PDB file of N, CA, C and O in Angstrom:
ATOM      1  N   UNK X 528       0.596  -0.858  -0.404  1.00  0.00           N
ATOM      2  CA  UNK X 528      -0.031  -0.303  -0.696  1.00  0.00           C
ATOM      3  C   UNK X 528       0.502   1.805   0.327  1.00  0.00           C
ATOM      4  O   UNK X 528       1.720   1.388   0.565  1.00  0.00           O
ATOM      5  N   UNK X 529       0.183   2.283  -1.028  1.00  0.00           N
ATOM      6  CA  UNK X 529       1.413   3.694  -1.117  1.00  0.00           C
ATOM      7  C   UNK X 529       0.504   4.310  -0.232  1.00  0.00           C
ATOM      8  O   UNK X 529      -0.428   4.234   0.944  1.00  0.00           O
ATOM      9  N   UNK X 530       1.685   5.206   0.239  1.00  0.00           N
ATOM     10  CA  UNK X 530       0.969   6.241   1.536  1.00  0.00           C
ATOM     11  C   UNK X 530       1.551   7.942   0.622  1.00  0.00           C
ATOM     12  O   UNK X 530       1.898   7.626  -0.089  1.00  0.00           O
ATOM     13  N   UNK X 531       0.550   8.573   1.215  1.00  0.00           N
ATOM     14  CA  UNK X 531       0.485   9.830   1.028  1.00  0.00           C
ATOM     15  C   UNK X 531       0.835  10.737   2.279  1.00  0.00           C
ATOM     16  O   UNK X 531       0.292  10.284   2.945  1.00  0.00           O
ATOM     17  N   UNK X 532       1.966  11.477   1.507  1.00  0.00           N
ATOM     18  CA  UNK X 532       1.627  13.469   2.426  1.00  0.00           C
ATOM     19  C   UNK X 532       1.382  14.625   1.717  1.00  0.00           C
ATOM     20  O   UNK X 532       1.326  15.144   0.352  1.00  0.00           O
ATOM     21  N   UNK X 533       1.267  15.609   2.506  1.00  0.00           N
ATOM     22  CA  UNK X 533       1.430  16.863   1.998  1.00  0.00           C
ATOM     23  C   UNK X 533       2.586  18.264   2.668  1.00  0.00           C
ATOM     24  O   UNK X 533       2.261  17.425   3.760  1.00  0.00           O
ATOM     25  N   UNK X 534       2.589  18.649   1.770  1.00  0.00           N
ATOM     26  CA  UNK X 534       4.240  19.103   1.760  1.00  0.00           C
ATOM     27  C   UNK X 534       3.418  20.849   2.323  1.00  0.00           C
ATOM     28  O   UNK X 534       3.308  21.076   0.784  1.00  0.00           O
ATOM     29  N   UNK X 535       4.177  21.604   2.860  1.00  0.00           N
ATOM     30  CA  UNK X 535       4.106  22.297   3.570  1.00  0.00           C
ATOM     31  C   UNK X 535       4.309  23.512   2.100  1.00  0.00           C
ATOM     32  O   UNK X 535       6.005  23.189   1.529  1.00  0.00           O
ATOM     33  N   UNK X 536       3.247  24.981   1.640  1.00  0.00           N
ATOM     34  CA  UNK X 536       4.110  25.666   0.335  1.00  0.00           C
ATOM     35  C   UNK X 536       4.745  26.273   1.126  1.00  0.00           C
ATOM     36  O   UNK X 536       4.737  26.686   2.206  1.00  0.00           O
ATOM     37  N   UNK X 537       5.663  27.386   0.678  1.00  0.00           N
ATOM     38  CA  UNK X 537       6.238  28.607   1.512  1.00  0.00           C
ATOM     39  C   UNK X 537       4.985  29.460   1.586  1.00  0.00           C
ATOM     40  O   UNK X 537       6.192  30.319   2.559  1.00  0.00           O
ATOM     41  N   UNK X 538       3.913  30.364   1.004  1.00  0.00           N
ATOM     42  CA  UNK X 538       3.278  30.504   1.308  1.00  0.00           C
ATOM     43  C   UNK X 538       2.075  30.040   2.568  1.00  0.00           C
ATOM     44  O   UNK X 538       1.292  30.916   2.906  1.00  0.00           O
ATOM     45  N   UNK X 539       2.845  29.086   2.999  1.00  0.00           N
ATOM     46  CA  UNK X 539       2.029  28.135   4.862  1.00  0.00           C
ATOM     47  C   UNK X 539       1.117  27.073   4.470  1.00  0.00           C
ATOM     48  O   UNK X 539      -0.022  26.464   4.858  1.00  0.00           O
ATOM     49  N   UNK X 540       0.643  27.798   2.828  1.00  0.00           N
ATOM     50  CA  UNK X 540      -0.549  26.317   2.853  1.00  0.00           C
ATOM     51  C   UNK X 540      -0.188  25.327   2.253  1.00  0.00           C
ATOM     52  O   UNK X 540       0.816  25.329   2.707  1.00  0.00           O
ATOM     53  N   UNK X 541      -1.385  23.795   2.518  1.00  0.00           N
ATOM     54  CA  UNK X 541      -0.883  22.697   2.056  1.00  0.00           C
ATOM     55  C   UNK X 541      -0.984  22.418   0.419  1.00  0.00           C
ATOM     56  O   UNK X 541      -1.621  22.687  -0.097  1.00  0.00           O
ATOM     57  N   UNK X 542       0.150  22.250  -0.439  1.00  0.00           N
ATOM     58  CA  UNK X 542       0.169  21.259  -1.237  1.00  0.00           C
ATOM     59  C   UNK X 542      -0.267  20.282  -1.839  1.00  0.00           C
ATOM     60  O   UNK X 542      -1.353  20.199  -1.362  1.00  0.00           O
ATOM     61  N   UNK X 543       0.057  19.788  -2.911  1.00  0.00           N
ATOM     62  CA  UNK X 543      -0.994  18.996  -3.298  1.00  0.00           C
ATOM     63  C   UNK X 543      -0.076  17.143  -3.052  1.00  0.00           C
ATOM     64  O   UNK X 543       0.651  17.247  -1.936  1.00  0.00           O
ATOM     65  N   UNK X 544      -1.084  16.370  -2.482  1.00  0.00           N
ATOM     66  CA  UNK X 544      -1.046  15.488  -1.759  1.00  0.00           C
ATOM     67  C   UNK X 544       0.516  14.097  -3.089  1.00  0.00           C
ATOM     68  O   UNK X 544       0.409  14.175  -3.949  1.00  0.00           O
ATOM     69  N   UNK X 545       1.447  14.190  -2.292  1.00  0.00           N
ATOM     70  CA  UNK X 545       1.895  13.616  -3.406  1.00  0.00           C
ATOM     71  C   UNK X 545       2.872  11.800  -2.306  1.00  0.00           C
ATOM     72  O   UNK X 545       2.532  11.633  -0.799  1.00  0.00           O
ATOM     73  N   UNK X 546       2.228  11.015  -3.242  1.00  0.00           N
ATOM     74  CA  UNK X 546       2.481   9.359  -3.233  1.00  0.00           C
ATOM     75  C   UNK X 546       4.377   8.530  -2.941  1.00  0.00           C
ATOM     76  O   UNK X 546       4.595   8.918  -4.159  1.00  0.00           O
ATOM     77  N   UNK X 547       3.912   8.186  -1.662  1.00  0.00           N
ATOM     78  CA  UNK X 547       5.161   7.797  -1.112  1.00  0.00           C
ATOM     79  C   UNK X 547       5.188   5.791  -1.114  1.00  0.00           C
ATOM     80  O   UNK X 547       4.430   5.844  -1.139  1.00  0.00           O
ATOM     81  N   UNK X 548       6.546   5.571  -1.904  1.00  0.00           N
ATOM     82  CA  UNK X 548       6.474   4.267  -2.285  1.00  0.00           C
ATOM     83  C   UNK X 548       5.249   3.671  -3.681  1.00  0.00           C
ATOM     84  O   UNK X 548       4.558   4.443  -3.961  1.00  0.00           O
ATOM     85  N   UNK X 549       5.392   2.231  -3.439  1.00  0.00           N
ATOM     86  CA  UNK X 549       4.608   1.642  -4.265  1.00  0.00           C
ATOM     87  C   UNK X 549       3.278   0.733  -3.779  1.00  0.00           C
ATOM     88  O   UNK X 549       2.831   0.771  -2.910  1.00  0.00           O
ATOM     89  N   UNK X 550       2.428   0.746  -5.242  1.00  0.00           N
ATOM     90  CA  UNK X 550       1.226   0.205  -4.797  1.00  0.00           C
ATOM     91  C   UNK X 550      -0.202   1.270  -4.725  1.00  0.00           C
ATOM     92  O   UNK X 550       0.015   2.752  -5.716  1.00  0.00           O
ATOM     93  N   UNK X 551      -1.357   0.657  -4.786  1.00  0.00           N
ATOM     94  CA  UNK X 551      -2.214   1.840  -4.719  1.00  0.00           C
ATOM     95  C   UNK X 551      -3.155   2.148  -3.551  1.00  0.00           C
ATOM     96  O   UNK X 551      -2.330   2.049  -2.068  1.00  0.00           O
ATOM     97  N   UNK X 552      -2.697   3.613  -3.357  1.00  0.00           N
ATOM     98  CA  UNK X 552      -3.423   4.279  -2.138  1.00  0.00           C
ATOM     99  C   UNK X 552      -5.056   3.913  -1.542  1.00  0.00           C
ATOM    100  O   UNK X 552      -6.055   3.496  -2.648  1.00  0.00           O
ATOM    101  N   UNK X 553      -5.748   3.728  -0.721  1.00  0.00           N
ATOM    102  CA  UNK X 553      -6.871   3.292  -0.315  1.00  0.00           C
ATOM    103  C   UNK X 553      -7.716   3.955  -1.887  1.00  0.00           C
ATOM    104  O   UNK X 553      -9.347   3.755  -1.638  1.00  0.00           O
ATOM    105  N   UNK X 554      -7.974   5.680  -1.796  1.00  0.00           N
ATOM    106  CA  UNK X 554      -8.789   6.150  -2.717  1.00  0.00           C
ATOM    107  C   UNK X 554      -8.564   5.012  -3.893  1.00  0.00           C
ATOM    108  O   UNK X 554      -9.671   5.725  -4.890  1.00  0.00           O
ATOM    109  N   UNK X 555      -7.187   4.946  -4.782  1.00  0.00           N
ATOM    110  CA  UNK X 555      -7.280   4.336  -6.359  1.00  0.00           C
ATOM    111  C   UNK X 555      -7.571   3.282  -5.772  1.00  0.00           C
ATOM    112  O   UNK X 555      -8.599   2.884  -6.589  1.00  0.00           O
ATOM    113  N   UNK X 556      -7.727   2.378  -4.859  1.00  0.00           N
ATOM    114  CA  UNK X 556      -7.923   0.781  -4.774  1.00  0.00           C
ATOM    115  C   UNK X 556      -9.724   1.055  -5.283  1.00  0.00           C
ATOM    116  O   UNK X 556     -10.467   0.168  -5.966  1.00  0.00           O
ATOM    117  N   UNK X 557      -9.896   1.904  -3.758  1.00  0.00           N
ATOM    118  CA  UNK X 557     -11.936   1.931  -3.660  1.00  0.00           C
ATOM    119  C   UNK X 557     -12.360   2.453  -5.751  1.00  0.00           C
ATOM    120  O   UNK X 557     -13.288   1.557  -5.935  1.00  0.00           O
ATOM    121  N   UNK X 558     -11.652   3.961  -6.102  1.00  0.00           N
ATOM    122  CA  UNK X 558     -12.472   4.098  -7.241  1.00  0.00           C
ATOM    123  C   UNK X 558     -12.084   2.251  -8.645  1.00  0.00           C
ATOM    124  O   UNK X 558     -12.377   2.270  -9.517  1.00  0.00           O
ATOM    125  N   UNK X 559     -10.860   1.805  -8.222  1.00  0.00           N
ATOM    126  CA  UNK X 559     -10.488   0.882  -9.014  1.00  0.00           C
ATOM    127  C   UNK X 559     -11.750  -0.459  -8.843  1.00  0.00           C
ATOM    128  O   UNK X 559     -12.151  -1.141 -10.006  1.00  0.00           O
ATOM    129  N   UNK X 560     -11.636  -1.092  -7.699  1.00  0.00           N
ATOM    130  CA  UNK X 560     -13.293  -1.681  -7.304  1.00  0.00           C
ATOM    131  C   UNK X 560     -14.375  -1.248  -8.084  1.00  0.00           C
ATOM    132  O   UNK X 560     -15.410  -2.494  -7.726  1.00  0.00           O
ATOM    133  N   UNK X 561     -14.482   0.058  -7.552  1.00  0.00           N
ATOM    134  CA  UNK X 561     -15.929   0.329  -8.007  1.00  0.00           C
ATOM    135  C   UNK X 561     -16.177   0.185  -9.376  1.00  0.00           C
ATOM    136  O   UNK X 561     -16.865  -0.286  -9.716  1.00  0.00           O
ATOM    137  N   UNK X 562     -14.961   0.583 -10.282  1.00  0.00           N
ATOM    138  CA  UNK X 562     -15.559   0.378 -11.830  1.00  0.00           C
ATOM    139  C   UNK X 562     -14.998  -1.191 -12.224  1.00  0.00           C
ATOM    140  O   UNK X 562     -16.195  -1.038 -13.072  1.00  0.00           O
ATOM    141  N   UNK X 563     -14.321  -1.861 -11.312  1.00  0.00           N
ATOM    142  CA  UNK X 563     -14.936  -3.385 -11.792  1.00  0.00           C
ATOM    143  C   UNK X 563     -15.593  -4.278 -11.817  1.00  0.00           C
ATOM    144  O   UNK X 563     -16.412  -4.687 -12.033  1.00  0.00           O
ATOM    145  N   UNK X 564     -16.525  -3.346 -10.661  1.00  0.00           N
ATOM    146  CA  UNK X 564     -18.110  -3.837  -9.599  1.00  0.00           C
ATOM    147  C   UNK X 564     -18.810  -2.927 -11.038  1.00  0.00           C
ATOM    148  O   UNK X 564     -19.738  -4.686 -11.498  1.00  0.00           O
ATOM    149  N   UNK X 565     -19.046  -2.155 -11.516  1.00  0.00           N
ATOM    150  CA  UNK X 565     -19.204  -2.046 -12.446  1.00  0.00           C
ATOM    151  C   UNK X 565     -19.637  -3.040 -13.795  1.00  0.00           C
ATOM    152  O   UNK X 565     -20.491  -3.321 -14.657  1.00  0.00           O
ATOM    153  N   UNK X 566     -18.546  -3.182 -14.333  1.00  0.00           N
ATOM    154  CA  UNK X 566     -18.362  -4.136 -16.055  1.00  0.00           C
ATOM    155  C   UNK X 566     -18.839  -5.722 -15.309  1.00  0.00           C
ATOM    156  O   UNK X 566     -19.266  -5.835 -15.609  1.00  0.00           O
ATOM    157  N   UNK X 567     -18.365  -6.066 -14.131  1.00  0.00           N
ATOM    158  CA  UNK X 567     -18.794  -7.188 -13.768  1.00  0.00           C
ATOM    159  C   UNK X 567     -20.377  -7.021 -13.815  1.00  0.00           C
ATOM    160  O   UNK X 567     -21.009  -8.131 -14.322  1.00  0.00           O
ATOM    161  N   UNK X 568     -20.654  -6.219 -13.073  1.00  0.00           N
ATOM    162  CA  UNK X 568     -22.796  -5.932 -12.565  1.00  0.00           C
ATOM    163  C   UNK X 568     -23.057  -6.264 -14.022  1.00  0.00           C
ATOM    164  O   UNK X 568     -23.988  -6.613 -14.529  1.00  0.00           O
ATOM    165  N   UNK X 569     -22.870  -5.141 -15.435  1.00  0.00           N
ATOM    166  CA  UNK X 569     -22.904  -5.114 -16.407  1.00  0.00           C
ATOM    167  C   UNK X 569     -22.599  -6.417 -16.955  1.00  0.00           C
ATOM    168  O   UNK X 569     -23.493  -7.016 -17.780  1.00  0.00           O
ATOM    169  N   UNK X 570     -21.929  -7.126 -17.001  1.00  0.00           N
ATOM    170  CA  UNK X 570     -21.514  -8.298 -17.659  1.00  0.00           C
ATOM    171  C   UNK X 570     -22.137  -9.655 -16.920  1.00  0.00           C
ATOM    172  O   UNK X 570     -22.796 -10.132 -18.206  1.00  0.00           O
ATOM    173  N   UNK X 571     -22.389  -9.861 -15.802  1.00  0.00           N
ATOM    174  CA  UNK X 571     -23.506 -10.383 -15.495  1.00  0.00           C
ATOM    175  C   UNK X 571     -24.986 -10.219 -16.067  1.00  0.00           C
ATOM    176  O   UNK X 571     -25.688 -11.250 -16.022  1.00  0.00           O
ATOM    177  N   UNK X 572     -25.295  -8.890 -16.112  1.00  0.00           N
ATOM    178  CA  UNK X 572     -26.483  -9.418 -16.884  1.00  0.00           C
ATOM    179  C   UNK X 572     -26.342  -9.364 -18.020  1.00  0.00           C
ATOM    180  O   UNK X 572     -27.731 -10.054 -18.255  1.00  0.00           O
ATOM    181  N   UNK X 573     -25.282  -9.617 -18.559  1.00  0.00           N
ATOM    182  CA  UNK X 573     -25.967  -9.953 -20.106  1.00  0.00           C
ATOM    183  C   UNK X 573     -25.629 -11.224 -20.280  1.00  0.00           C
ATOM    184  O   UNK X 573     -26.488 -11.939 -21.064  1.00  0.00           O
ATOM    185  N   UNK X 574     -25.083 -11.814 -19.647  1.00  0.00           N
ATOM    186  CA  UNK X 574     -24.759 -13.396 -19.472  1.00  0.00           C
ATOM    187  C   UNK X 574     -26.788 -13.379 -18.975  1.00  0.00           C
ATOM    188  O   UNK X 574     -26.401 -14.813 -19.534  1.00  0.00           O
ATOM    189  N   UNK X 575     -27.541 -13.678 -18.183  1.00  0.00           N
ATOM    190  CA  UNK X 575     -27.886 -13.471 -17.990  1.00  0.00           C
ATOM    191  C   UNK X 575     -29.780 -13.629 -19.153  1.00  0.00           C
ATOM    192  O   UNK X 575     -30.561 -14.383 -19.026  1.00  0.00           O
ATOM    193  N   UNK X 576     -29.074 -12.517 -19.480  1.00  0.00           N
ATOM    194  CA  UNK X 576     -29.888 -12.250 -20.650  1.00  0.00           C
ATOM    195  C   UNK X 576     -29.701 -13.476 -21.530  1.00  0.00           C
ATOM    196  O   UNK X 576     -30.749 -13.832 -22.732  1.00  0.00           O
ATOM    197  N   UNK X 577     -28.351 -13.505 -21.909  1.00  0.00           N
ATOM    198  CA  UNK X 577     -27.724 -14.250 -23.181  1.00  0.00           C
ATOM    199  C   UNK X 577     -28.692 -16.374 -22.513  1.00  0.00           C
ATOM    200  O   UNK X 577     -29.257 -16.653 -23.644  1.00  0.00           O
ATOM    201  N   UNK X 578     -28.882 -16.176 -21.444  1.00  0.00           N
ATOM    202  CA  UNK X 578     -29.129 -17.911 -20.984  1.00  0.00           C
ATOM    203  C   UNK X 578     -30.571 -17.494 -21.327  1.00  0.00           C
ATOM    204  O   UNK X 578     -31.362 -18.578 -21.956  1.00  0.00           O
ATOM    205  N   UNK X 579     -31.415 -16.573 -20.728  1.00  0.00           N
ATOM    206  CA  UNK X 579     -32.378 -16.389 -21.069  1.00  0.00           C
ATOM    207  C   UNK X 579     -32.886 -16.407 -22.631  1.00  0.00           C
ATOM    208  O   UNK X 579     -33.908 -17.639 -22.745  1.00  0.00           O
ATOM    209  N   UNK X 580     -32.109 -16.245 -23.184  1.00  0.00           N
ATOM    210  CA  UNK X 580     -32.597 -16.029 -24.612  1.00  0.00           C
ATOM    211  C   UNK X 580     -32.325 -17.559 -25.144  1.00  0.00           C
ATOM    212  O   UNK X 580     -33.279 -18.484 -26.009  1.00  0.00           O
ATOM    213  N   UNK X 581     -31.316 -18.235 -24.934  1.00  0.00           N
ATOM    214  CA  UNK X 581     -30.599 -19.384 -25.509  1.00  0.00           C
ATOM    215  C   UNK X 581     -32.077 -21.104 -24.571  1.00  0.00           C
ATOM    216  O   UNK X 581     -32.639 -21.864 -25.039  1.00  0.00           O
ATOM    217  N   UNK X 582     -32.120 -20.720 -24.048  1.00  0.00           N
ATOM    218  CA  UNK X 582     -33.612 -21.121 -22.659  1.00  0.00           C
ATOM    219  C   UNK X 582     -34.532 -21.113 -23.574  1.00  0.00           C
ATOM    220  O   UNK X 582     -35.139 -21.613 -23.822  1.00  0.00           O
ATOM    221  N   UNK X 583     -35.344 -19.923 -24.177  1.00  0.00           N
ATOM    222  CA  UNK X 583     -35.872 -19.700 -24.920  1.00  0.00           C
ATOM    223  C   UNK X 583     -36.138 -20.219 -26.239  1.00  0.00           C
ATOM    224  O   UNK X 583     -37.348 -20.702 -27.128  1.00  0.00           O
ATOM    225  N   UNK X 584     -35.218 -20.518 -26.256  1.00  0.00           N
ATOM    226  CA  UNK X 584     -34.288 -20.547 -28.202  1.00  0.00           C
ATOM    227  C   UNK X 584     -34.345 -22.236 -28.196  1.00  0.00           C
ATOM    228  O   UNK X 584     -35.755 -23.021 -29.319  1.00  0.00           O
ATOM    229  N   UNK X 585     -34.181 -22.739 -26.984  1.00  0.00           N
ATOM    230  CA  UNK X 585     -34.076 -24.073 -26.865  1.00  0.00           C
ATOM    231  C   UNK X 585     -35.720 -24.851 -26.480  1.00  0.00           C
ATOM    232  O   UNK X 585     -36.197 -26.309 -27.431  1.00  0.00           O
ATOM    233  N   UNK X 586     -36.836 -24.223 -26.040  1.00  0.00           N
ATOM    234  CA  UNK X 586     -37.731 -24.690 -26.105  1.00  0.00           C
ATOM    235  C   UNK X 586     -38.768 -24.433 -27.269  1.00  0.00           C
ATOM    236  O   UNK X 586     -39.739 -25.631 -27.573  1.00  0.00           O
ATOM    237  N   UNK X 587     -38.345 -23.336 -28.252  1.00  0.00           N
ATOM    238  CA  UNK X 587     -38.919 -23.276 -29.422  1.00  0.00           C
ATOM    239  C   UNK X 587     -38.271 -24.778 -30.100  1.00  0.00           C
ATOM    240  O   UNK X 587     -39.549 -25.380 -30.711  1.00  0.00           O
ATOM    241  N   UNK X 588     -36.829 -24.874 -30.042  1.00  0.00           N
ATOM    242  CA  UNK X 588     -36.672 -25.701 -30.826  1.00  0.00           C
ATOM    243  C   UNK X 588     -36.856 -27.341 -30.597  1.00  0.00           C
ATOM    244  O   UNK X 588     -37.253 -28.157 -31.441  1.00  0.00           O
ATOM    245  N   UNK X 589     -37.453 -27.115 -29.472  1.00  0.00           N
ATOM    246  CA  UNK X 589     -38.341 -28.341 -29.087  1.00  0.00           C
ATOM    247  C   UNK X 589     -39.459 -28.903 -29.497  1.00  0.00           C
ATOM    248  O   UNK X 589     -39.943 -29.671 -29.990  1.00  0.00           O
ATOM    249  N   UNK X 590     -40.338 -28.079 -29.210  1.00  0.00           N
ATOM    250  CA  UNK X 590     -41.847 -27.514 -29.764  1.00  0.00           C
ATOM    251  C   UNK X 590     -42.001 -28.100 -30.715  1.00  0.00           C
ATOM    252  O   UNK X 590     -43.225 -28.703 -31.907  1.00  0.00           O
ATOM    253  N   UNK X 591     -40.970 -27.662 -31.826  1.00  0.00           N
ATOM    254  CA  UNK X 591     -40.582 -27.797 -33.255  1.00  0.00           C
ATOM    255  C   UNK X 591     -40.135 -28.637 -34.250  1.00  0.00           C
ATOM    256  O   UNK X 591     -41.272 -29.717 -34.308  1.00  0.00           O
ATOM    257  N   UNK X 592     -38.966 -29.990 -32.885  1.00  0.00           N
ATOM    258  CA  UNK X 592     -39.017 -31.015 -32.735  1.00  0.00           C
ATOM    259  C   UNK X 592     -40.169 -32.153 -32.534  1.00  0.00           C
ATOM    260  O   UNK X 592     -40.411 -33.033 -33.622  1.00  0.00           O
ATOM    261  N   UNK X 593     -41.497 -31.724 -31.698  1.00  0.00           N
ATOM    262  CA  UNK X 593     -42.167 -32.541 -31.128  1.00  0.00           C
ATOM    263  C   UNK X 593     -43.732 -32.249 -32.274  1.00  0.00           C
ATOM    264  O   UNK X 593     -44.127 -33.252 -31.686  1.00  0.00           O
ATOM    265  N   UNK X 594     -43.627 -31.164 -33.218  1.00  0.00           N
ATOM    266  CA  UNK X 594     -44.892 -31.118 -33.783  1.00  0.00           C
ATOM    267  C   UNK X 594     -45.027 -32.567 -35.015  1.00  0.00           C
ATOM    268  O   UNK X 594     -44.364 -32.974 -35.113  1.00  0.00           O
TER     269      UNK X 594
END
């Protein structure tokens, strides 16, 4: 895990955050996981819809075969 710190500027204000070390900060990890969750949710929904389509298709084929 990376650490972050802010260095004080010459005017007394706090500067931008500086990352120290390798890896992700907790904020970066949260952002990455939220994006991954959105992608996985969309993939899960698409697979569910495809499965329903395949089930309907198999049912229609079975009806045609047994007519």
